[in-house]
Coordinates of C-alpha atoms and ligand atoms in Angstrom, one line a residue:
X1 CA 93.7 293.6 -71.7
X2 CA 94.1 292.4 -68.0
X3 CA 95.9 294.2 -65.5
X4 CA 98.6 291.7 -65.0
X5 CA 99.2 292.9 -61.4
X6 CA 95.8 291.3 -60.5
X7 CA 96.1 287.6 -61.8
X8 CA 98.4 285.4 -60.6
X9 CA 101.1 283.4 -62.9
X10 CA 102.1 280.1 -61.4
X11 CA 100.2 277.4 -59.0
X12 CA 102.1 276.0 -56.3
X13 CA 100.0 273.1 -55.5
X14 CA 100.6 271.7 -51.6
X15 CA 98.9 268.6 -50.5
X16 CA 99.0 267.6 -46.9
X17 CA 99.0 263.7 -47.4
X18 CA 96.0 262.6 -45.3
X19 CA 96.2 265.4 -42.3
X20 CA 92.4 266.0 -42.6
X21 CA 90.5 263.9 -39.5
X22 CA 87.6 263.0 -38.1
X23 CA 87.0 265.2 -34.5
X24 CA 88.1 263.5 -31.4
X25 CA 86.6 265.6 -28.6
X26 CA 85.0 268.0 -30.7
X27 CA 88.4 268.3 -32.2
X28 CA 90.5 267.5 -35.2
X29 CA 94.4 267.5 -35.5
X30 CA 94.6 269.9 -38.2
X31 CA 92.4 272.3 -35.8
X32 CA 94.8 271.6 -32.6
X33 CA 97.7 272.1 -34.1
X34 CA 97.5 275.8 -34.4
X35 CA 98.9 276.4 -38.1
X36 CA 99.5 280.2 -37.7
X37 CA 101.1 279.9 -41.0
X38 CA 98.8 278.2 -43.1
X39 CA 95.8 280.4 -40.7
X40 CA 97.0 283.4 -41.7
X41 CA 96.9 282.0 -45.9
X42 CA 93.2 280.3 -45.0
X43 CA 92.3 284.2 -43.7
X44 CA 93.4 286.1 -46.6
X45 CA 92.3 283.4 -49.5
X46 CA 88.8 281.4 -50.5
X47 CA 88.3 278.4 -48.7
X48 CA 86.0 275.5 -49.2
X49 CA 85.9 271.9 -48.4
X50 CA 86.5 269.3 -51.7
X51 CA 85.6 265.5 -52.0
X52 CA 88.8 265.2 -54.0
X53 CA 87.1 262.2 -56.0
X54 CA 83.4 261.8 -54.9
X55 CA 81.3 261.6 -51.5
X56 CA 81.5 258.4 -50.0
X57 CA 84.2 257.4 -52.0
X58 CA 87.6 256.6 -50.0
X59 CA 90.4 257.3 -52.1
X60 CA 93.8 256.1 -52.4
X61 CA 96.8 258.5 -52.5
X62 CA 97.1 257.6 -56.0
X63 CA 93.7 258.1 -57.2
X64 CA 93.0 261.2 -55.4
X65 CA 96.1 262.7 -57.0
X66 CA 95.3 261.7 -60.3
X67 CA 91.9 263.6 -59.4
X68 CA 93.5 266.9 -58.2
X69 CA 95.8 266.9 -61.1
X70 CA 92.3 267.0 -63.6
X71 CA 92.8 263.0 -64.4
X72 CA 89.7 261.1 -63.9
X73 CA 90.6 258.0 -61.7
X74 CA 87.7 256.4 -63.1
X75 CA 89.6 256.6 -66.8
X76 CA 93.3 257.0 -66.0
X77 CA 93.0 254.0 -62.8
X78 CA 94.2 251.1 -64.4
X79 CA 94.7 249.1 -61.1
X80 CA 97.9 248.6 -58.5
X81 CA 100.4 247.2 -60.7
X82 CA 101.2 250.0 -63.0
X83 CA 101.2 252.8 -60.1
X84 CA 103.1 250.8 -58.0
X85 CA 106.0 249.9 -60.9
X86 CA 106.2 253.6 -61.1
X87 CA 105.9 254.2 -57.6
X88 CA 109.4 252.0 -57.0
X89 CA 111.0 254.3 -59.8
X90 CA 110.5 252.2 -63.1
X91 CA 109.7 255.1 -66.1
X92 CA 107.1 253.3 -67.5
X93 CA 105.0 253.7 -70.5
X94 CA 101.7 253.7 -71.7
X95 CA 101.1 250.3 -73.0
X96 CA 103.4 248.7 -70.3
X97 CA 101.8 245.3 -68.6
X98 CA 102.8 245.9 -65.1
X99 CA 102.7 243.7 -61.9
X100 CA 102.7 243.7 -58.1
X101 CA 105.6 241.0 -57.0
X102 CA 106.0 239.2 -53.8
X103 CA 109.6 237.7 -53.2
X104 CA 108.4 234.1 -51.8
X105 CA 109.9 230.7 -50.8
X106 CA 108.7 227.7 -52.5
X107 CA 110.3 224.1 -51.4
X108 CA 109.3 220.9 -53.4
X109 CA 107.2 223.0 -55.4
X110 CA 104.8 223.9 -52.9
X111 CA 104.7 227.6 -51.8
X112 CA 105.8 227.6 -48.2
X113 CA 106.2 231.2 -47.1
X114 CA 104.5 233.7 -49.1
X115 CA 106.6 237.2 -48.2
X116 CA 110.1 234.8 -48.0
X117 CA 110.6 235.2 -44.3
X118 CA 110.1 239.2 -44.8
X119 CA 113.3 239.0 -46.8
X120 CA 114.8 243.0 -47.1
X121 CA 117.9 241.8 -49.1
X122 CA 117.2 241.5 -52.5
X123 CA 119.0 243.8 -54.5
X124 CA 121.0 241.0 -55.4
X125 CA 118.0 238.7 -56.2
X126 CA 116.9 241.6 -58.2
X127 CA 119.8 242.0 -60.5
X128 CA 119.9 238.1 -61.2
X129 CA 117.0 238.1 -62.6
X130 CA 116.8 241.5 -65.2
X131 CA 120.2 239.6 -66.2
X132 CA 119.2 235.6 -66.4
X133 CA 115.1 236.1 -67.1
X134 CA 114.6 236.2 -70.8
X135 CA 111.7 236.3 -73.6
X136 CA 111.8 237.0 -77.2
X137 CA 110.4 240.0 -78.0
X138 CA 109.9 241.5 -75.0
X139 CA 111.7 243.8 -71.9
X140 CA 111.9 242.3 -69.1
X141 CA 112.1 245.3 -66.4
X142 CA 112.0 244.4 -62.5
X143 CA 112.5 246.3 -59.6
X144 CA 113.1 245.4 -56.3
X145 CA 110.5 247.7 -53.6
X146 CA 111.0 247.9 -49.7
X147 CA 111.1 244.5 -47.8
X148 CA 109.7 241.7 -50.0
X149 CA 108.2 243.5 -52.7
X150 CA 109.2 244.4 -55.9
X151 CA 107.3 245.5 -59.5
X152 CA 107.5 243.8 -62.7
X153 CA 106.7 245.5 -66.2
X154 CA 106.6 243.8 -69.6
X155 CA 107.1 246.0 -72.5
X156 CA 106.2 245.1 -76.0
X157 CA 103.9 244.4 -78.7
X158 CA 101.1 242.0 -78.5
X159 CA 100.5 242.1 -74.5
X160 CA 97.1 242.6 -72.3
X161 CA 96.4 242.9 -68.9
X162 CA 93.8 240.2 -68.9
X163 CA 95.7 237.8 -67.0
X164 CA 94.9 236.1 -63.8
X165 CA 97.6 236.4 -61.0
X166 CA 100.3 232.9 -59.9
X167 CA 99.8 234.4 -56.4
X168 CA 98.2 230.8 -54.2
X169 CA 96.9 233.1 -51.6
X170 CA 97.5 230.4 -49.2
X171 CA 101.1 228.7 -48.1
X172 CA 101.1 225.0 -49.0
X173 CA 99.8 225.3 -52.6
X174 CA 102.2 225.5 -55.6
X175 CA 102.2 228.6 -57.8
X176 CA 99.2 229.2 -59.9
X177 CA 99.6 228.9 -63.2
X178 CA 98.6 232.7 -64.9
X179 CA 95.0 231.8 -67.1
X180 CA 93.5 234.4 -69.5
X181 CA 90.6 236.4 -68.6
X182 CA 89.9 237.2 -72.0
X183 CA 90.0 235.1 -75.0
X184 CA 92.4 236.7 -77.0
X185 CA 95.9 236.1 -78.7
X186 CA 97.6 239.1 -76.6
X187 CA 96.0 237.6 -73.7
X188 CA 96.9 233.8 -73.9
X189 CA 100.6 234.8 -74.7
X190 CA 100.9 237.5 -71.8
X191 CA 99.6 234.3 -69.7
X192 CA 102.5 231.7 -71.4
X193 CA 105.2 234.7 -70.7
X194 CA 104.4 235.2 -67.4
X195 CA 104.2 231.4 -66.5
X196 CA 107.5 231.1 -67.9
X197 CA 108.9 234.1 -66.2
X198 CA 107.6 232.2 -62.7
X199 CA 109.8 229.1 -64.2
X200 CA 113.0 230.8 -65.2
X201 CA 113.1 232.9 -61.4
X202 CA 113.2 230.0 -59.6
X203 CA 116.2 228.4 -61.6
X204 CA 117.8 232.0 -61.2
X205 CA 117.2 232.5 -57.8
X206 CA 117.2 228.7 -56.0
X207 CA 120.6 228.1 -55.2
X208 CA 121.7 232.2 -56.1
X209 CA 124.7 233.0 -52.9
X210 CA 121.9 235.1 -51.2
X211 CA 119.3 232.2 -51.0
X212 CA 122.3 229.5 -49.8
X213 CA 123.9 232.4 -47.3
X214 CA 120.2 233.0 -45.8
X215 CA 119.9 228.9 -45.6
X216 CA 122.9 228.8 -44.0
X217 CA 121.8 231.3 -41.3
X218 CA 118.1 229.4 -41.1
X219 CA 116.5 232.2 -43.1
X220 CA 114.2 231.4 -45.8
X221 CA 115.1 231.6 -49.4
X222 CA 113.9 234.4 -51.7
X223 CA 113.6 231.9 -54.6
X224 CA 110.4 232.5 -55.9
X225 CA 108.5 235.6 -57.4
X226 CA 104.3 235.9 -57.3
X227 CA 102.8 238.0 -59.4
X228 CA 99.9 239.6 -59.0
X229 CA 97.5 243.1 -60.1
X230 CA 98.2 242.8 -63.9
X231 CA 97.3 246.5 -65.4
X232 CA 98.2 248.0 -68.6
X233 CA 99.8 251.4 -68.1
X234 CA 97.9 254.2 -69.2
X235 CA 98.0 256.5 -72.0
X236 CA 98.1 259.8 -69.8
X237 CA 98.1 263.2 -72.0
X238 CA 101.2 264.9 -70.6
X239 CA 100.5 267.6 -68.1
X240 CA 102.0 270.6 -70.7
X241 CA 99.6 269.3 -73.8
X242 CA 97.1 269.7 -71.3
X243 CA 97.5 272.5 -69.6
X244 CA 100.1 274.8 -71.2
X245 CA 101.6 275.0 -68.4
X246 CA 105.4 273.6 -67.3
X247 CA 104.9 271.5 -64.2
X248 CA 106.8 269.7 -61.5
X249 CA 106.5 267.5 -58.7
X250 CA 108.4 267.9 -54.7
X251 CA 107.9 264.4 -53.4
X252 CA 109.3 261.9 -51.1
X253 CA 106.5 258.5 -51.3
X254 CA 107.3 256.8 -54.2
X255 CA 104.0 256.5 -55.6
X256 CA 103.2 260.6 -55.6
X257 CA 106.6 260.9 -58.1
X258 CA 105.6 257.8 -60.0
X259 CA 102.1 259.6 -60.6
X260 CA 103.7 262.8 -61.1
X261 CA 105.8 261.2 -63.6
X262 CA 102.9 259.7 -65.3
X263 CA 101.5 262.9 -65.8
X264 CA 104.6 264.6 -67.4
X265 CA 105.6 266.6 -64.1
X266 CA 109.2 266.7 -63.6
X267 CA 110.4 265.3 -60.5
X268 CA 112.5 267.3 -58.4
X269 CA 114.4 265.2 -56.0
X270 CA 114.6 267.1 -52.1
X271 CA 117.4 265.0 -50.2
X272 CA 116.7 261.4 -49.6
X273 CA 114.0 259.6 -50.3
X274 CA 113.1 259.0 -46.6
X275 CA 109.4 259.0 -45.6
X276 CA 109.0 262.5 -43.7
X277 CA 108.4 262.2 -40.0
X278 CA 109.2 265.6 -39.2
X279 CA 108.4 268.8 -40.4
X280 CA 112.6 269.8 -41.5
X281 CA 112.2 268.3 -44.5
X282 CA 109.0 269.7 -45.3
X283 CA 111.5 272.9 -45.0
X284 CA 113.5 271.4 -47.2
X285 CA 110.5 270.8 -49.7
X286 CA 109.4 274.0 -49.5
X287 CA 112.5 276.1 -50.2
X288 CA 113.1 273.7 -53.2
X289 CA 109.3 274.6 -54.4
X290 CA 110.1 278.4 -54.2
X291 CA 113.3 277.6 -56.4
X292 CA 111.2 275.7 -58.8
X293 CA 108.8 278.2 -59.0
X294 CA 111.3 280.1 -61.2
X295 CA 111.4 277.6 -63.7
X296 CA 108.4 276.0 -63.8
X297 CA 104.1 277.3 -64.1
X298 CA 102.9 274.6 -61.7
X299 CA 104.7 272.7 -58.6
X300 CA 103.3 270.1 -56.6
X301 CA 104.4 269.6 -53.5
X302 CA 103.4 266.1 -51.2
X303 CA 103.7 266.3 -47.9
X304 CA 103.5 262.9 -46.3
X305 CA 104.3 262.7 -42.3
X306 CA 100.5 263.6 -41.3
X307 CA 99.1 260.0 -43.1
X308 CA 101.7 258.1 -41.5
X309 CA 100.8 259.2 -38.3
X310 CA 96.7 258.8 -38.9
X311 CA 97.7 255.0 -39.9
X312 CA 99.4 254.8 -36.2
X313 CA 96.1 255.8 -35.3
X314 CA 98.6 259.1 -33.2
X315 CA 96.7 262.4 -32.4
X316 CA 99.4 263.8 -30.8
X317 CA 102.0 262.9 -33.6
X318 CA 100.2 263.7 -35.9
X319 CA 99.1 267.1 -34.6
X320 CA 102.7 267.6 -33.9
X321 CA 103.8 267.5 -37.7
X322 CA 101.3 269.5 -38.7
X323 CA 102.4 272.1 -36.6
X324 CA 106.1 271.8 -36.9
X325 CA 105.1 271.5 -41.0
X326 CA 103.8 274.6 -40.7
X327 CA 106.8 276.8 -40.0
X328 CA 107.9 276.0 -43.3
X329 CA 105.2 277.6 -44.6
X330 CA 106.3 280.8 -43.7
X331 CA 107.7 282.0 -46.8
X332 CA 104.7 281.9 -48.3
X333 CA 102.7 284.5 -47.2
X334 CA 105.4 286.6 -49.6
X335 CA 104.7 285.3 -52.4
X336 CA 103.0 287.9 -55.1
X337 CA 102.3 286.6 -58.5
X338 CA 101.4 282.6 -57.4
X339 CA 97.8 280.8 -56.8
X340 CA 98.6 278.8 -53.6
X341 CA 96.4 276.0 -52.9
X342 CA 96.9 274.1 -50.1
X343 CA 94.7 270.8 -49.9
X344 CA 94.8 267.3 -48.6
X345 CA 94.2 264.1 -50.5
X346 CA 92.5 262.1 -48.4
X347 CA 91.3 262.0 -44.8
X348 CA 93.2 259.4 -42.6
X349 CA 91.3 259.5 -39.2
X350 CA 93.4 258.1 -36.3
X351 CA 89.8 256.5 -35.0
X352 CA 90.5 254.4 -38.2
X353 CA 93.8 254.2 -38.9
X354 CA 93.0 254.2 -42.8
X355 CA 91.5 257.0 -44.7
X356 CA 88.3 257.8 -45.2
X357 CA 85.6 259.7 -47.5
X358 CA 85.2 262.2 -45.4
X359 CA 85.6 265.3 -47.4
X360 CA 89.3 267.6 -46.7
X361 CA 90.0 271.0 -46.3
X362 CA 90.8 273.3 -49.6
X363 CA 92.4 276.6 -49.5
X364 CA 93.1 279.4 -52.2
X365 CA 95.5 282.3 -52.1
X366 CA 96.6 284.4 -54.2
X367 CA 95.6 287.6 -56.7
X368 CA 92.3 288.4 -57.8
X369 CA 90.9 285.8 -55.3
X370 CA 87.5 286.3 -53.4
X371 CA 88.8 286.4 -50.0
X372 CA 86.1 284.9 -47.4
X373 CA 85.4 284.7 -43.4
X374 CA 86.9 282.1 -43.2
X375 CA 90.3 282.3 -40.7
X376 CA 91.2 279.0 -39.7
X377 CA 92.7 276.2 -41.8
X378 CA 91.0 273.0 -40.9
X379 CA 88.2 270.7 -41.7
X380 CA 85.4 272.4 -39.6
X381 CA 86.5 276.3 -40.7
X382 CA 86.6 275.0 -43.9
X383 CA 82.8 274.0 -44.4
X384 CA 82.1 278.1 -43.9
X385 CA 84.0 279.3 -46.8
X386 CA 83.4 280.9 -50.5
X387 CA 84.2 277.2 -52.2
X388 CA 82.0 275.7 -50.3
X389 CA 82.1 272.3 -51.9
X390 CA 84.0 271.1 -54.9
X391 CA 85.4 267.9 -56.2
X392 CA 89.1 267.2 -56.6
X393 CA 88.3 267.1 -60.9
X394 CA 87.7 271.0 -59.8
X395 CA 90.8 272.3 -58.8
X396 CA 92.9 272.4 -62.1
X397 CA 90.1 274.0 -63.9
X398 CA 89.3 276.8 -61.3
X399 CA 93.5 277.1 -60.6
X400 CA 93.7 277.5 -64.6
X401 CA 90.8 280.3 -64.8
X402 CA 92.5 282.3 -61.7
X403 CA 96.1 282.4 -63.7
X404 CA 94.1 282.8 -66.6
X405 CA 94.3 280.0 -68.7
X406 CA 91.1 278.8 -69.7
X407 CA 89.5 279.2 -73.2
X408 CA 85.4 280.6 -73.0
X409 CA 82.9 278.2 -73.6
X410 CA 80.6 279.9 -75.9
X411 CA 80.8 283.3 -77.4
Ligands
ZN501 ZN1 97.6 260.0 -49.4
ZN502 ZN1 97.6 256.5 -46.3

């Protein structure tokens, strides 16, 4: 039997959303910042760099989540339309059709402003057209998203993804009719629905008492929907089939809870759903990680302030959140019977002000682990430790053997 004392029982799963850097002056933020917290985990776990889903490869938040939660990106990506429609809170469903969707105006049937003079008010817009937009056979589900953007999922029988998108890509031209990509029967009337859907908004939406107030004030009309990124949702095995294990996502960015979703993690809602800019409500996260904890095998917690400030190409901001972050992390060091890991998804250098491949920081704490030199929690510590280099498909099956969870290959 194992001594029970010496293996841990729950992962708490922390992700720093693109804090890991590229050095400026010999330098990265994540190094400046002086995480005494966080340090003080790095010096008494295993800690190792990761390439959460290959060198060279620059991920998205979405696919390098889908990596570090064990779901290959390469089979589970399906394209934008399906993560963003769960990324703006729709529950979809494997087997959905889903869609990226502009609000734009068109006037005398030409497209003449592609984002609808940056419309923001379209909750309205929104409503009339789940109420007013109909086809036999098949939900209907649209949601608006911030500014002009919104998702749109079809849910039926008899759909496909392979669709081309109405989307002009240039003002001036009407909106393109949706062709098949494939000849099939699902195809061709996936193509007819969606051409008719384009129809039926603009009668909904032309003269709707948002569209004639904004008119009134000199303000484009919203009377138009492009749609664009067809992807069929994917069949994702939930997260307790896969694991045996109970898990749960601590998110604020939409598209971390729609993913976490996706994979059969309950969301646990922190407050509003604000973008993070400070480190209180990573505070906030934290505490309501600890609670959950209780409850559940496996939390995931996104942290998202240190990406926003690598887009703003910041040093100092985003050095800043990572230190004030780390206070919250204080806690921590108390906890017995978890597996902490604390990891990043992606760099986001601010020389770039995008992310990049390079690989991120990985850290390990907990019982039973093979504590290393390493003392520092950053990118260039990091390359000195006992994990040396791993892939993000590598931290659910080395977080399931340290809590004890795998089966033995062979005898
Ligand atoms: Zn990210
Ligand atoms: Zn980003």
């Amino acid at each position: 039997m194992a001594d029970d004392s010496l293996v841990a029982k729950k992962i708490l799963l922390i992700v720093l959303d693109g804090a890991s850097d590229r050095p400026v002056g010999g330098k990265t933020p994540l190094a400046v910042a002086g995480m005494s917290n966080l340090n003080k985990l790095a010096n008494g776990g295993i800690n190792g760099i990761m390439d959460t889903v290959g060198p060279g490869i620059r991920p998205g938040s979405d696919t390098s989540h889908l990596a570090i939660l064990g779901y290959d990106p390469y089979k589970y990506y399906t394209g934008r339309g399906p993560f963003e429609a769960a990324g703006v809170g729709i529950d979809v469903k494997g087997g959905d059709i889903a869609f990226r969707v502009n609000f734009a105006t068109v006037e005398n049937g030409a497209v003449t402003d592609r984002r609808a003079g940056r419309i923001s008010d379209t909750d309205e817009l929104a409503k009339a057209i789940n109420e007013q937009v109909k086809v036999p056979g098949v939900d209907i589900i649209f949601k608006r998203s911030t500014g002009h953007r919104a998702a749109l999922v079809l849910r039926g029988k008899g759909l496909s993804p392979a669709i081309t998108d109405t989307d002009p890509k240039h003002e001036g031209l009407p909106i393109k009719e949706s062709h098949t990509t494939a000849d099939t029967p699902e195809a061709k009337r996936t193509a007819e629905i969606v051409n008719s859907i384009s129809e039926q908004v603009i009668k909904a939406l032309d003269h709707h008492p948002v569209n004639e107030s904004r008119r009134k004030q000199g303000q484009l009309p919203g009377n138009a929907i492009l749609i664009r990124g067809a992807g069929e949702v994917p069949h994702i095995p939930p997260f307790e089939e896969k694991y045996g294990m109970k898990g749960a996502v601590i998110a604020a960015a939409g598209l971390i809870i729609g993913i976490g979703k996706m994979c059969g993690l309950e969301y646990l809602p922190v407050g509003s759903m604000e973008i993070e800019t400070s480190g209180s409500s990573a505070a906030a996260k934290m505490q309501k990680a600890l609670e959950a904890l209780k409850t559940y095998d496996f939390v995931l917690v996104n942290i998202k302030g240190a990406d926003e400030a690598g887009h703003d190409g910041d040093f100092d901001k985003k050095t800043k959140f990572l230190r004030d972050t780390d206070r919250a992390f204080e806690e921590l060091l108390l906890l017995k019977e978890t597996l902490i890991i604390v990891t990043v998804d992606h760099s986001t250098p601010v020389s770039l002000k995008d992310h990049s491949a390079d690989p991120v920081p990985v850290l390990m704490h907990g019982p039973g682990i093979r504590i290393d030199d390493v003392s520092h929690y950053n990118e260039l510590e990091a390359y000195k430790g006992g994990l040396l280099r791993i892939r993000g498909m590598d931290i659910m099956p080395i977080a399931l053997d340290l809590v004890n969870k795998t089966k033995k290959f062979g005898a």
